[in-house]
mmCIF file of C-alpha atoms in Angstrom:
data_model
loop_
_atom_site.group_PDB
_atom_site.id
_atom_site.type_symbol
_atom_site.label_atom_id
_atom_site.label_comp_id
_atom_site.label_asym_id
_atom_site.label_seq_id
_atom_site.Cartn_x
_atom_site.Cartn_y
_atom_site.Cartn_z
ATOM 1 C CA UNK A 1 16.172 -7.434 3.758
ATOM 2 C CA UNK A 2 14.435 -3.797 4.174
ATOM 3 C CA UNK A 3 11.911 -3.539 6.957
ATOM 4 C CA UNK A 4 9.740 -1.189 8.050
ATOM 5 C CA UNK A 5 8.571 -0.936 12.293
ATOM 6 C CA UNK A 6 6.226 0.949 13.424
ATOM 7 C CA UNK A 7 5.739 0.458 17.353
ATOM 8 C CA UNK A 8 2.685 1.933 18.123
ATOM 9 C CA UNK A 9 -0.074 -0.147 16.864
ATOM 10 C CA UNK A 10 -2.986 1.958 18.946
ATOM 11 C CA UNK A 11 -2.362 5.814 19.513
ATOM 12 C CA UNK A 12 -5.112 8.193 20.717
ATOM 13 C CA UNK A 13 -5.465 11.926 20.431
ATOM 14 C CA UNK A 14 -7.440 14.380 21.232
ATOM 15 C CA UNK A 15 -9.321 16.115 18.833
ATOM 16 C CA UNK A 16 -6.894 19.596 18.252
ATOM 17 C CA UNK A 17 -3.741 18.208 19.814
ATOM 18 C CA UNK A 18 -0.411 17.491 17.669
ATOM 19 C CA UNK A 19 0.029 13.783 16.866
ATOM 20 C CA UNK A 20 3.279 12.071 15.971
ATOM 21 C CA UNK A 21 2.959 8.522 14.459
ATOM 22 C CA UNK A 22 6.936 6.736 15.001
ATOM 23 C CA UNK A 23 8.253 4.406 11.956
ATOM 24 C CA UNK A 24 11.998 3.478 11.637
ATOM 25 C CA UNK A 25 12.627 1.448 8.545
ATOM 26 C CA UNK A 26 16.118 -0.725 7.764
ATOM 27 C CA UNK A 27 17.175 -0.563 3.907
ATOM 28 C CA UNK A 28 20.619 -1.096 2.250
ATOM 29 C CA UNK A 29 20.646 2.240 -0.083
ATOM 30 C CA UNK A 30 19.074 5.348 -0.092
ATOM 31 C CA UNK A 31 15.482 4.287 0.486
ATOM 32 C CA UNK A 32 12.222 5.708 -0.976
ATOM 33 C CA UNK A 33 10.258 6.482 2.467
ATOM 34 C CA UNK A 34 6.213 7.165 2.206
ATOM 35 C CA UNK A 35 3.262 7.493 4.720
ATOM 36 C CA UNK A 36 -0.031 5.818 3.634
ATOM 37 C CA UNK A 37 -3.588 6.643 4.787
ATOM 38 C CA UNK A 38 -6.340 4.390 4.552
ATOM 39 C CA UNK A 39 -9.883 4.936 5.879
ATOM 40 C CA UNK A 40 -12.290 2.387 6.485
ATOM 41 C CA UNK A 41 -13.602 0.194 3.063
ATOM 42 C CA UNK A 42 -10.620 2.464 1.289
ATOM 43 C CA UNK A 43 -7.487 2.437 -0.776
ATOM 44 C CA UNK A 44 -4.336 3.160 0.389
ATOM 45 C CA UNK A 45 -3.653 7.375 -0.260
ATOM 46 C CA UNK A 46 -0.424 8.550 -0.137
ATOM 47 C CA UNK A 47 0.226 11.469 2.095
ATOM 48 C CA UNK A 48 3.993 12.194 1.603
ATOM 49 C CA UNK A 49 6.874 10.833 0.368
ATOM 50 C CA UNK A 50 10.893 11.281 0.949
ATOM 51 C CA UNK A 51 13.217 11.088 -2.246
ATOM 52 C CA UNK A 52 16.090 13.220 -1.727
ATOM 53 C CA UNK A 53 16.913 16.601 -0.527
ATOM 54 C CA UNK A 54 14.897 18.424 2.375
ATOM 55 C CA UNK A 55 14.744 16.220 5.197
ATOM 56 C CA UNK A 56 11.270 17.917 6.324
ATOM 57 C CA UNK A 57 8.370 17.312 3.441
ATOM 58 C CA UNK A 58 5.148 18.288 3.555
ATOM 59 C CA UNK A 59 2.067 16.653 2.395
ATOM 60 C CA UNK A 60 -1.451 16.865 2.105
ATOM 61 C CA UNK A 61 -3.864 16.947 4.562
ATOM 62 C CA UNK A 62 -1.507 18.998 7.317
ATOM 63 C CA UNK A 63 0.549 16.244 7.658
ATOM 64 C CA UNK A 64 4.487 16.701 7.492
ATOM 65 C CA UNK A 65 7.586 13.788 8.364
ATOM 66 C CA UNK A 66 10.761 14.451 8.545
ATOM 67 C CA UNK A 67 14.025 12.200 7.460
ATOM 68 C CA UNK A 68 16.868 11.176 9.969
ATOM 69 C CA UNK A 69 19.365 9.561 8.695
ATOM 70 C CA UNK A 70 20.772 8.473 11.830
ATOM 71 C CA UNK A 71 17.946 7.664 13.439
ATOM 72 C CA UNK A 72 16.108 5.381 10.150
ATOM 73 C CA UNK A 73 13.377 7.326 11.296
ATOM 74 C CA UNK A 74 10.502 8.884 9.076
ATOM 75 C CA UNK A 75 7.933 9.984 11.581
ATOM 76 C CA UNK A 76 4.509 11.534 10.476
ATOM 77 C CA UNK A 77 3.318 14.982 12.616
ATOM 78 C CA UNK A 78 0.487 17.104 12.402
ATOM 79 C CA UNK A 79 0.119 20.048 14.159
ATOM 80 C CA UNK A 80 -3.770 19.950 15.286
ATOM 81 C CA UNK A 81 -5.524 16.721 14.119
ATOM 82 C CA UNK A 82 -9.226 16.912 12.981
ATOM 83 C CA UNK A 83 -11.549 14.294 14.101
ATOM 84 C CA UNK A 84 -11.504 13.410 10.206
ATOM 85 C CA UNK A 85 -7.666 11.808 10.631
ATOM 86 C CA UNK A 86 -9.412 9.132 12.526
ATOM 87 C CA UNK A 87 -7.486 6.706 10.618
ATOM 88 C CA UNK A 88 -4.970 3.921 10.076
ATOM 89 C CA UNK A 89 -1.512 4.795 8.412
ATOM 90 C CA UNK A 90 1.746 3.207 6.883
ATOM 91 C CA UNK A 91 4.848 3.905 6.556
ATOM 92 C CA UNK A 92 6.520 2.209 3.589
ATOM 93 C CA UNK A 93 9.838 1.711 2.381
ATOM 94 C CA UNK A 94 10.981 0.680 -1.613
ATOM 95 C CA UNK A 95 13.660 1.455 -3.787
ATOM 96 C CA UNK A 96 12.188 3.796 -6.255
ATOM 97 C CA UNK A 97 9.011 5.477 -6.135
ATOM 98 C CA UNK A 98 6.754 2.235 -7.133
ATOM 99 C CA UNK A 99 9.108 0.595 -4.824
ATOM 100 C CA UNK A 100 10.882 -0.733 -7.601
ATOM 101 C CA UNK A 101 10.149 -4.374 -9.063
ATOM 102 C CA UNK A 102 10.075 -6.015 -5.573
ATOM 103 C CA UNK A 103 7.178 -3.197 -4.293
ATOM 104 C CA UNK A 104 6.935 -1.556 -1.658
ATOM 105 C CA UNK A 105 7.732 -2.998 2.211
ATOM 106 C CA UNK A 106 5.004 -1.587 4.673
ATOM 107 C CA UNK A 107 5.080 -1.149 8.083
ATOM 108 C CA UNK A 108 2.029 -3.197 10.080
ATOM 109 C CA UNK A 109 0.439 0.082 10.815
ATOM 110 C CA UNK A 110 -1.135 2.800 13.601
ATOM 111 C CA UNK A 111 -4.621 3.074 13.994
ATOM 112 C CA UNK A 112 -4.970 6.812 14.897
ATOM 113 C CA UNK A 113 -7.873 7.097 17.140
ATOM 114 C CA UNK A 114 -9.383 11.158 17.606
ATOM 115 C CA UNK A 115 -11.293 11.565 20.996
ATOM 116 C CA UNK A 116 -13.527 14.794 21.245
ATOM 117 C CA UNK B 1 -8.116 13.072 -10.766
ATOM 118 C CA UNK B 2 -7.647 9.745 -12.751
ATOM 119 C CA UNK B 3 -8.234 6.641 -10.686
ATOM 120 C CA UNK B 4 -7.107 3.625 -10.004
ATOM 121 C CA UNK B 5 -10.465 1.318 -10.180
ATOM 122 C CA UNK B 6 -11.162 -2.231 -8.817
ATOM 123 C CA UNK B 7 -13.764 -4.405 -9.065
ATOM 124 C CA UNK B 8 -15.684 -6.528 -7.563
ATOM 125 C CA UNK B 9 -15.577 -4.283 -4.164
ATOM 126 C CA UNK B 10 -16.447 -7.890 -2.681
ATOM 127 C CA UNK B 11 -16.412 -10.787 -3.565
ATOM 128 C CA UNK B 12 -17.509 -14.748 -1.583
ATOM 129 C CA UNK B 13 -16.217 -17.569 -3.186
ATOM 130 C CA UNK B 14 -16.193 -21.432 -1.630
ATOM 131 C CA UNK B 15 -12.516 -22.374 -0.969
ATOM 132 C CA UNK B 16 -11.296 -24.473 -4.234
ATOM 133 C CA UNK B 17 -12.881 -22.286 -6.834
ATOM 134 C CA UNK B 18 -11.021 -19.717 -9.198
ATOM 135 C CA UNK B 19 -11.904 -16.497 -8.748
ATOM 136 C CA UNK B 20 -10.622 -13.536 -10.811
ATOM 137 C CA UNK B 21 -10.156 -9.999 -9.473
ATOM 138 C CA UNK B 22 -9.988 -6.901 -11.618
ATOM 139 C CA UNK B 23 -8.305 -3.684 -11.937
ATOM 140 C CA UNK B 24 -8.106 -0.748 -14.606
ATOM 141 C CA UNK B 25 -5.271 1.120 -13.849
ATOM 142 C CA UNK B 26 -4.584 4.519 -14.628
ATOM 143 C CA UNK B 27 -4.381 4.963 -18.594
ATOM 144 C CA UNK B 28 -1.163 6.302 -18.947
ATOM 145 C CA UNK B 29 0.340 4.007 -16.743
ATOM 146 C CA UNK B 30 2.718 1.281 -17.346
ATOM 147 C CA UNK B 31 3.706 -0.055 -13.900
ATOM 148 C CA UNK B 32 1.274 -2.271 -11.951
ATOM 149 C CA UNK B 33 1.155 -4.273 -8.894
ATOM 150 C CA UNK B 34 -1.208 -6.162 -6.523
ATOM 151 C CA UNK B 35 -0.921 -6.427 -2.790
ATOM 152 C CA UNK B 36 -2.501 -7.993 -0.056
ATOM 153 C CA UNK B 37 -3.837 -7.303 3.211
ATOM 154 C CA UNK B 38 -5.196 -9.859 5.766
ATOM 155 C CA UNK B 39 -7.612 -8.337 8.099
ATOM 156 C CA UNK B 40 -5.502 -6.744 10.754
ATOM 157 C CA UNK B 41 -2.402 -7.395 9.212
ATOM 158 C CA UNK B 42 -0.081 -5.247 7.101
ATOM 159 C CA UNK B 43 -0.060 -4.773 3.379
ATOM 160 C CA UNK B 44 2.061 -7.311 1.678
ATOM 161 C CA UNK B 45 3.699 -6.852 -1.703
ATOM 162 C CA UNK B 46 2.656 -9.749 -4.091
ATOM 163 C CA UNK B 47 3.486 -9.538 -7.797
ATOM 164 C CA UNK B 48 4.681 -6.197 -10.208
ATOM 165 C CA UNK B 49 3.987 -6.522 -13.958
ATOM 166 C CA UNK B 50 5.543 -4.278 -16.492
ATOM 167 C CA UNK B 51 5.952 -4.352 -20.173
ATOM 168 C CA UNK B 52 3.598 -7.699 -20.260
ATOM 169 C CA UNK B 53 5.240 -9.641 -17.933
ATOM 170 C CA UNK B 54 6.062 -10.025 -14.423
ATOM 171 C CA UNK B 55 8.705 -7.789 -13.238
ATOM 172 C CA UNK B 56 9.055 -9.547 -9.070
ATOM 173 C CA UNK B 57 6.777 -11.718 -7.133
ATOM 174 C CA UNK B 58 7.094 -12.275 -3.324
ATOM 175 C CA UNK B 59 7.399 -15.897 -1.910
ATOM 176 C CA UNK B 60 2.993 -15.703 -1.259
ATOM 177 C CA UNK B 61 2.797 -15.080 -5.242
ATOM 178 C CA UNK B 62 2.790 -19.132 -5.759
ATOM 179 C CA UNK B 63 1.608 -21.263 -8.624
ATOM 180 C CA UNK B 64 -2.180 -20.863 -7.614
ATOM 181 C CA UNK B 65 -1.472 -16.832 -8.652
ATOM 182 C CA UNK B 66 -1.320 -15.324 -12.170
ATOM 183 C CA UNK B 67 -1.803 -12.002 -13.508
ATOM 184 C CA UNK B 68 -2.481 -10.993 -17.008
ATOM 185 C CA UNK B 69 -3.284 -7.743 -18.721
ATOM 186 C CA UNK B 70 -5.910 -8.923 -21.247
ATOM 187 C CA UNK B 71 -6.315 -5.925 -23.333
ATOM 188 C CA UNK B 72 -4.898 -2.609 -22.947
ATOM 189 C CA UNK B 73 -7.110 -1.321 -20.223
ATOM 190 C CA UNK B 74 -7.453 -4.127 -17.514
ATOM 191 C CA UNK B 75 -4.829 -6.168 -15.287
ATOM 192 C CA UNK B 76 -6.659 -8.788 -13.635
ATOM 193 C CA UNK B 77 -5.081 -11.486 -10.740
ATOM 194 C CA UNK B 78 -6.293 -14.900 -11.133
ATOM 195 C CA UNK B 79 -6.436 -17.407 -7.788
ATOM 196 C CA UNK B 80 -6.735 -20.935 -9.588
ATOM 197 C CA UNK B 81 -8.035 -23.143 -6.396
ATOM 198 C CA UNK B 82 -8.698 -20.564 -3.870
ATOM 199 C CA UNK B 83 -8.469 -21.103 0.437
ATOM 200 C CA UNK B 84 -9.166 -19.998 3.341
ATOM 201 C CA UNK B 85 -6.039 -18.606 4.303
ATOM 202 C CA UNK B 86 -6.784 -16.142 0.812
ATOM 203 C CA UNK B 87 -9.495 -14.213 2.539
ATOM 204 C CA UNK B 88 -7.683 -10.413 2.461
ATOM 205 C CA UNK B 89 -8.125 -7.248 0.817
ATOM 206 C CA UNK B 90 -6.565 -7.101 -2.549
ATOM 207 C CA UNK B 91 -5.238 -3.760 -3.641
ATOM 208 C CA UNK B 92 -4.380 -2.702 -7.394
ATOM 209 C CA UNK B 93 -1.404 -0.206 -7.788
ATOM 210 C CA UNK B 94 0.420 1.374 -10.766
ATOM 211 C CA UNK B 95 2.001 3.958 -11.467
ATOM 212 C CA UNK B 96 3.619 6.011 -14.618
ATOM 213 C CA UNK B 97 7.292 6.070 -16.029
ATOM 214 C CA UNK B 98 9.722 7.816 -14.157
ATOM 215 C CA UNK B 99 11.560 7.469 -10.635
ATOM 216 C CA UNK B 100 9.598 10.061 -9.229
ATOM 217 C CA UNK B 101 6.043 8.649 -10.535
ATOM 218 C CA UNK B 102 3.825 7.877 -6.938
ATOM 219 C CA UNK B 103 2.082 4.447 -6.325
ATOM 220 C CA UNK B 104 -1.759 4.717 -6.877
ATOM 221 C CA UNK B 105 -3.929 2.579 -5.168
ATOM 222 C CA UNK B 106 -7.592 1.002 -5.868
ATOM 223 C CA UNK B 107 -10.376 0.961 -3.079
ATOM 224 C CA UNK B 108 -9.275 -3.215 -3.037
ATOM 225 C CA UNK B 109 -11.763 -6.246 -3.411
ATOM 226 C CA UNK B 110 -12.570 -8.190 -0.075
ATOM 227 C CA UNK B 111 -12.135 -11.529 -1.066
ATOM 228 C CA UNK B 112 -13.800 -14.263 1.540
ATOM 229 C CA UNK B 113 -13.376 -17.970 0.969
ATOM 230 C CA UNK B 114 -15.900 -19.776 3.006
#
């Protein structure tokens, strides 16, 4: 069955400092990898997403992850977070981009905390 | 950009009523999905619809659980006899043909059974 872990439930940054957010996932094919963002009383916006080819994407907001194989890692990096990433995310596994007919598996999340 | 919209943001309901949650997906659309999220806990697939019917539905997708798309704009989930243990955020997703089409998510309804 796929799985997605993400260890750190808690992480706190400061305010212009580079953040990495950990997930490792366990899927029997190629998987389908994303990283959610939700803000309080919000959806569920997707900030990237892994398919095929470059292992490095980029996605909105600053945010980048890179794909390793070997690892069945997809972490999440930013460069210089913004007191505005104050956030939780997901990491998500699925078989297609929906996450085919059995959705997507998320991880339990990190609640990215931004001190001044 | 089109959204994915969901309403009631929140709803109360006494545990044994129905209650009915709403979504109006994206138009073009044809994939849609609900999840769940207890407070604290991760999001948790529950049903996919496609085509009019139910495409997968996880093991917390019992028979108190229906969906239906009554017209061509709305996909709504049904709880028949609602409990406390169904107090979570309920998200609406869907997305558009292709592999490469992205999930969209709703805002969610709260749902509280007292």
């Amino acid at each position: 069955a796929q799985s997605v872990t993400q260890p750190d439930i808690h992480i706190t940054v400061s305010e212009g400092a580079s953040l990495e957010l950990r997930c490792n996932y366990s899927y029997g094919a190629t998987p389908y990898l994303f990283w959610y963002v939700q803000s309080p009383g919000q959806g569920l916006q997707l900030l990237l997403k892994y398919f095929s080819g470059d292992t490095l994407v980029q996605g909105i907001k600053g945010f980048e992850a890179e794909f390793k194989r070997s690892q069945s890692s997809f972490n999440l990096r930013k460069p210089s977070v913004h007191w505005s990433d104050a956030a939780e995310y997901f990491c998500a596994v699925g078989a297609d981009s929906g996450g085919g007919a059995d959705g997507l598996t998320f991880g339990k999340g990190t609640h990215l905390i931004i001190q001044p | 950009e089109p959204e994915v919209t969901q309403t009631p943001s929140h709803q109360v309901t006494q545990m044994g009523q129905e209650v009915i949650l709403r979504c109006v997906p994206i138009s073009n659309h044809l994939y849609f999905y609900w999840y769940r999220q207890i407070l604290g806990q991760k999001v948790e697939f529950l049903v996919s619809f496609y085509n009019n019917e139910i495409s997968e539905k996880s093991e917390i997708f019992d028979d108190q659980f229906s969906v239906e798309r009554p017209d061509g704009s709305n996909f709504t989930l049904k709880i028949r006899s609602t409990k406390l243990e169904d107090s979570a955020m309920y998200f609406c997703a869907s997305r558009g043909d292709g592999g490469n089409s992205p999930l969209h998510f709703g805002n969610g309804t709260r749902l509280t059974v007292t």
